[in-house]
Amino acid sequence: MKPKYSVRKWLGKYESWLLHLYGRNSMLYNDKYLERFFSHFPEASGLEQFGTPDILAYKEWLEKEGTRSAFKVMQEIKALDRFFRYLTIDCKLPLTNPAKPFVKNVKLHSIIRRKKDSLRLEEYKRLIDTCLKIEPRLLFWLTRMIQGIGSYDRHMNGRQASWMLRRVAKEAGLPHVTMRHIKTSLRHGLWRSIIKDWQNRFLADLGYKQGTNSHLQHIELPGDPFGDIKLAPLNVGTPISNSSNNPLPVSGIANLQESTEAQSP
């Protein structure tokens, strides 16, 4: 029986989506775990054939091997969860996410982060808020850096910006943050989160609001290009033609007599 949702087809679409959106490293990282999972079930060729018992059996098999820590096992389960979330949410496939019950919701404040880790969006926004208070010139520098504009057009050199950043980072409670740290975080994907946050603010300014279902809900605004335009009724004069479709004379324009001779333009 031909599978309804082929594993190879949708796995290829997902990896192409990862490649274009998150880069080659992210694609290879998820591909390693997904290929291992699907090779564990060689008889299954359709995504609709997988259920929660299959994820449970695969998780127990990983744990029995003894070569992976609990953290590594959870990373593989999370890779499966991301794949099925892509299918159900982004692609709107009528499937269930069998990996969802096995993913633990870890609270971010309970994670001990290393100083060399990439910045999160909340930490970057904290730096920006502090820049507005004590060093507005540094805010201009950081904004230009995100836009990809070279340091030659940021109105101060990198040494001055680094000196200002040390002061701002200390005031914001992030003394380990340096200019190199910010640049590395931007290369690792922080710029995507910043652009997404800017776009959400832009939509909010236009009158869009985000509901509890995380889908944007549209409200009617003045000047909305998709709204109905209501105009006051115009003063309509005498029609040019009557119901019998015979032309009526218009005041100020004399009727021209028909002539067999051609008239000059």
Short mmCIF file of C-alpha atoms in Angstrom, two decimals:
data_model
loop_
_atom_site.label_atom_id
_atom_site.label_comp_id
_atom_site.label_asym_id
_atom_site.label_seq_id
_atom_site.Cartn_x
_atom_site.Cartn_y
_atom_site.Cartn_z
CA MET A 1 0.00 0.00 0.00
CA LYS A 2 1.37 3.40 -1.01
CA PRO A 3 2.08 5.63 2.00
CA LYS A 4 -0.09 8.71 2.36
CA TYR A 5 2.74 10.94 3.60
CA SER A 6 6.07 9.56 2.41
CA VAL A 7 8.91 9.74 4.95
CA ARG A 8 11.55 10.49 2.32
CA LYS A 9 9.51 13.24 0.67
CA TRP A 10 8.67 15.20 3.82
CA LEU A 11 12.07 14.62 5.39
CA GLY A 12 13.65 16.18 2.30
CA LYS A 13 11.31 19.17 2.52
CA TYR A 14 12.11 19.64 6.19
CA GLU A 15 15.87 19.53 5.63
CA SER A 16 15.59 21.98 2.74
CA TRP A 17 13.58 24.27 5.02
CA LEU A 18 16.27 24.02 7.72
CA LEU A 19 19.04 24.68 5.22
CA HIS A 20 17.49 27.89 3.91
CA LEU A 21 16.31 29.21 7.26
CA TYR A 22 18.94 28.08 9.77
CA GLY A 23 21.94 27.03 7.70
CA ARG A 24 23.89 23.89 6.90
CA ASN A 25 25.01 23.09 10.46
CA SER A 26 21.45 22.99 11.77
CA MET A 27 20.35 20.83 8.84
CA LEU A 28 23.15 18.30 9.41
CA TYR A 29 22.52 18.26 13.18
CA ASN A 30 18.85 17.34 12.81
CA ASP A 31 19.47 15.01 9.86
CA LYS A 32 21.77 12.82 11.97
CA TYR A 33 19.09 12.16 14.59
CA LEU A 34 16.19 11.81 12.15
CA GLU A 35 18.02 9.34 9.92
CA ARG A 36 18.89 7.22 12.95
CA PHE A 37 15.25 7.20 14.05
CA PHE A 38 13.78 6.24 10.66
CA SER A 39 16.46 3.60 10.05
CA HIS A 40 15.33 1.99 13.33
CA PHE A 41 11.92 1.39 11.67
CA PRO A 42 12.83 0.24 8.12
CA GLU A 43 9.39 -1.30 7.52
CA ALA A 44 7.62 2.06 7.96
CA SER A 45 7.52 4.25 4.85
CA GLY A 46 4.71 6.67 5.79
CA LEU A 47 4.62 9.29 8.51
CA GLU A 48 1.07 8.32 9.41
CA GLN A 49 2.39 4.95 10.61
CA PHE A 50 4.27 6.44 13.58
CA GLY A 51 2.68 6.86 16.98
CA THR A 52 3.55 7.47 20.61
CA PRO A 53 4.47 3.77 21.25
CA ASP A 54 7.12 3.99 18.52
CA ILE A 55 8.77 7.00 20.16
CA LEU A 56 8.66 5.25 23.52
CA ALA A 57 10.25 2.11 22.07
CA TYR A 58 12.96 4.16 20.38
CA LYS A 59 13.68 6.11 23.59
CA GLU A 60 14.00 2.90 25.59
CA TRP A 61 16.32 1.46 22.94
CA LEU A 62 18.58 4.52 23.19
CA GLU A 63 18.68 4.26 26.97
CA LYS A 64 19.46 0.51 26.92
CA GLU A 65 22.46 1.03 24.65
CA GLY A 66 24.18 2.92 27.47
CA THR A 67 26.37 4.94 25.13
CA ARG A 68 24.36 8.17 25.45
CA SER A 69 23.64 10.32 28.44
CA ALA A 70 20.10 11.34 29.40
CA PHE A 71 20.82 14.76 27.90
CA LYS A 72 21.80 13.26 24.53
CA VAL A 73 18.71 11.06 24.49
CA MET A 74 16.52 14.08 25.13
CA GLN A 75 18.26 15.96 22.29
CA GLU A 76 17.25 13.20 19.87
CA ILE A 77 13.66 13.24 21.11
CA LYS A 78 13.59 17.02 20.70
CA ALA A 79 14.79 16.65 17.11
CA LEU A 80 11.81 14.36 16.45
CA ASP A 81 9.50 16.82 18.18
CA ARG A 82 10.73 19.69 15.97
CA PHE A 83 10.22 17.60 12.84
CA PHE A 84 6.63 16.65 13.67
CA ARG A 85 5.85 20.21 14.78
CA TYR A 86 7.03 21.37 11.36
CA LEU A 87 4.68 18.87 9.72
CA THR A 88 1.63 19.69 11.84
CA ILE A 89 2.04 23.45 12.31
CA ASP A 90 3.95 24.75 9.27
CA CYS A 91 2.75 22.21 6.68
CA LYS A 92 -0.73 21.72 8.20
CA LEU A 93 -0.62 17.94 7.77
CA PRO A 94 -3.41 16.06 9.60
CA LEU A 95 -0.96 14.20 11.82
CA THR A 96 -0.25 14.07 15.53
CA ASN A 97 3.07 14.77 17.21
CA PRO A 98 4.05 11.45 18.83
CA ALA A 99 7.18 12.93 20.42
CA LYS A 100 5.39 15.70 22.31
CA PRO A 101 4.63 13.67 25.50
CA PHE A 102 8.33 12.88 25.95
CA VAL A 103 9.73 16.41 25.69
CA LYS A 104 10.42 17.97 29.05
CA ASN A 105 9.63 21.65 29.50
CA VAL A 106 12.85 23.03 30.99
CA LYS A 107 12.60 26.45 32.63
CA LEU A 108 15.19 28.84 31.26
CA HIS A 109 16.02 30.41 34.62
CA SER A 110 17.07 26.98 35.96
CA ILE A 111 19.78 26.58 33.31
CA ILE A 112 23.30 27.59 34.33
CA ARG A 113 24.76 29.33 31.30
CA ARG A 114 28.40 29.67 30.43
CA LYS A 115 29.87 33.07 29.69
CA LYS A 116 30.82 31.97 26.16
CA ASP A 117 27.25 31.07 25.22
CA SER A 118 25.43 33.20 22.65
CA LEU A 119 23.30 36.09 23.82
CA ARG A 120 19.56 35.62 24.05
CA LEU A 121 17.13 38.19 22.70
CA GLU A 122 16.13 39.28 26.23
CA GLU A 123 19.75 39.99 27.12
CA TYR A 124 20.31 41.95 23.94
CA LYS A 125 17.19 44.02 24.62
CA ARG A 126 18.52 44.72 28.11
CA LEU A 127 21.69 46.11 26.54
CA ILE A 128 19.63 48.27 24.19
CA ASP A 129 17.53 49.69 27.03
CA THR A 130 20.69 50.57 28.94
CA CYS A 131 22.18 52.19 25.83
CA LEU A 132 19.15 54.46 25.57
CA LYS A 133 19.80 55.70 29.09
CA ILE A 134 23.56 56.22 29.19
CA GLU A 135 25.08 55.76 25.70
CA PRO A 136 22.70 56.52 22.77
CA ARG A 137 25.65 56.61 20.36
CA LEU A 138 26.35 52.94 21.03
CA LEU A 139 22.76 52.09 20.09
CA PHE A 140 23.37 53.65 16.66
CA TRP A 141 26.56 51.57 16.29
CA LEU A 142 24.82 48.27 17.20
CA THR A 143 21.89 48.97 14.88
CA ARG A 144 24.23 49.66 11.98
CA MET A 145 26.15 46.46 12.75
CA ILE A 146 22.94 44.37 12.55
CA GLN A 147 22.10 46.01 9.22
CA GLY A 148 25.47 44.89 7.85
CA ILE A 149 26.85 48.41 7.45
CA GLY A 150 30.62 48.61 7.81
CA SER A 151 32.36 50.38 10.66
CA TYR A 152 33.42 53.19 8.29
CA ASP A 153 29.85 54.57 8.41
CA ARG A 154 29.07 54.25 12.12
CA HIS A 155 30.50 57.64 13.19
CA MET A 156 33.09 56.18 15.59
CA ASN A 157 35.74 53.50 15.55
CA GLY A 158 35.58 50.04 17.06
CA ARG A 159 37.80 50.91 20.00
CA GLN A 160 35.44 53.65 21.15
CA ALA A 161 32.43 51.35 20.72
CA SER A 162 34.09 48.56 22.73
CA TRP A 163 34.90 50.99 25.54
CA MET A 164 31.27 52.17 25.64
CA LEU A 165 30.00 48.58 25.53
CA ARG A 166 32.03 47.62 28.60
CA ARG A 167 30.37 50.41 30.53
CA VAL A 168 26.87 49.57 29.24
CA ALA A 169 27.28 45.80 29.83
CA LYS A 170 28.40 46.38 33.42
CA GLU A 171 25.44 48.68 34.05
CA ALA A 172 23.04 46.09 32.49
CA GLY A 173 24.36 43.29 34.71
CA LEU A 174 26.16 41.51 31.84
CA PRO A 175 29.82 42.28 32.50
CA HIS A 176 31.08 39.34 30.41
CA VAL A 177 29.56 40.68 27.16
CA THR A 178 32.08 42.08 24.69
CA MET A 179 31.84 43.31 21.10
CA ARG A 180 33.25 40.00 19.89
CA HIS A 181 30.58 38.18 21.93
CA ILE A 182 27.82 40.17 20.21
CA LYS A 183 29.27 39.59 16.74
CA THR A 184 29.54 35.84 17.38
CA SER A 185 25.94 35.72 18.66
CA LEU A 186 24.72 37.54 15.55
CA ARG A 187 26.47 35.02 13.31
CA HIS A 188 24.90 32.15 15.26
CA GLY A 189 21.37 33.41 14.61
CA LEU A 190 20.65 36.22 17.07
CA TRP A 191 19.93 38.56 14.15
CA ARG A 192 16.91 36.41 13.19
CA SER A 193 15.40 36.85 16.66
CA ILE A 194 16.05 40.60 16.55
CA ILE A 195 14.40 41.00 13.14
CA LYS A 196 11.43 38.88 14.25
CA ASP A 197 11.02 41.07 17.35
CA TRP A 198 11.18 44.24 15.24
CA GLN A 199 8.54 42.90 12.84
CA ASN A 200 6.22 41.95 15.72
CA ARG A 201 6.51 45.48 17.09
CA PHE A 202 5.82 46.88 13.63
CA LEU A 203 2.66 44.77 13.34
CA ALA A 204 1.57 45.86 16.80
CA ASP A 205 1.98 49.52 15.80
CA LEU A 206 -0.23 48.89 12.76
CA GLY A 207 -2.96 47.51 14.99
CA TYR A 208 -2.35 43.80 14.86
CA LYS A 209 -2.45 41.95 18.14
CA GLN A 210 -1.24 38.50 19.10
CA GLY A 211 -3.85 36.27 20.70
CA THR A 212 -3.51 33.31 23.01
CA ASN A 213 -3.39 30.94 20.06
CA SER A 214 -0.19 32.64 18.80
CA HIS A 215 -1.90 33.54 15.50
CA LEU A 216 -2.14 37.16 14.48
CA GLN A 217 -5.67 38.50 14.63
CA HIS A 218 -6.54 41.33 12.29
CA ILE A 219 -8.62 44.31 13.37
CA GLU A 220 -10.05 46.95 11.04
CA LEU A 221 -8.11 50.20 10.97
CA PRO A 222 -8.60 53.56 9.24
CA GLY A 223 -6.75 53.41 5.99
CA ASP A 224 -6.67 49.63 5.92
CA PRO A 225 -5.94 48.62 2.29
CA PHE A 226 -8.22 45.57 2.71
CA GLY A 227 -11.08 47.43 4.39
CA ASP A 228 -14.28 48.79 2.86
CA ILE A 229 -14.21 52.42 1.76
CA LYS A 230 -17.34 54.36 2.69
CA LEU A 231 -17.95 57.66 0.91
CA ALA A 232 -20.72 60.22 1.18
CA PRO A 233 -23.25 60.14 -1.68
CA LEU A 234 -22.41 62.40 -4.60
CA ASN A 235 -24.77 64.90 -6.20
CA VAL A 236 -25.79 63.01 -9.32
CA GLY A 237 -26.98 65.18 -12.20
CA THR A 238 -29.02 64.39 -15.27
CA PRO A 239 -27.78 61.22 -16.96
CA ILE A 240 -26.13 61.45 -20.33
CA SER A 241 -28.47 58.83 -21.82
CA ASN A 242 -31.98 57.72 -21.00
CA SER A 243 -33.36 54.26 -20.49
CA SER A 244 -33.90 53.83 -24.24
CA ASN A 245 -30.19 54.44 -24.77
CA ASN A 246 -30.86 57.51 -26.96
CA PRO A 247 -28.35 60.33 -26.53
CA LEU A 248 -29.61 63.39 -24.71
CA PRO A 249 -28.31 66.91 -25.35
CA VAL A 250 -25.82 68.31 -22.89
CA SER A 251 -26.02 72.03 -22.12
CA GLY A 252 -23.23 74.13 -23.61
CA ILE A 253 -22.47 71.69 -26.43
CA ALA A 254 -24.15 72.26 -29.78
CA ASN A 255 -25.28 69.24 -31.74
CA LEU A 256 -23.21 68.74 -34.83
CA GLN A 257 -25.12 68.03 -38.03
CA GLU A 258 -24.09 64.95 -39.80
CA SER A 259 -22.29 65.61 -43.02
CA THR A 260 -21.09 63.37 -45.78
CA GLU A 261 -17.86 65.37 -45.98
CA ALA A 262 -15.03 64.42 -43.77
CA GLN A 263 -14.18 66.89 -41.02
CA SER A 264 -10.68 67.91 -40.23
CA PRO A 265 -9.47 66.87 -36.79
#
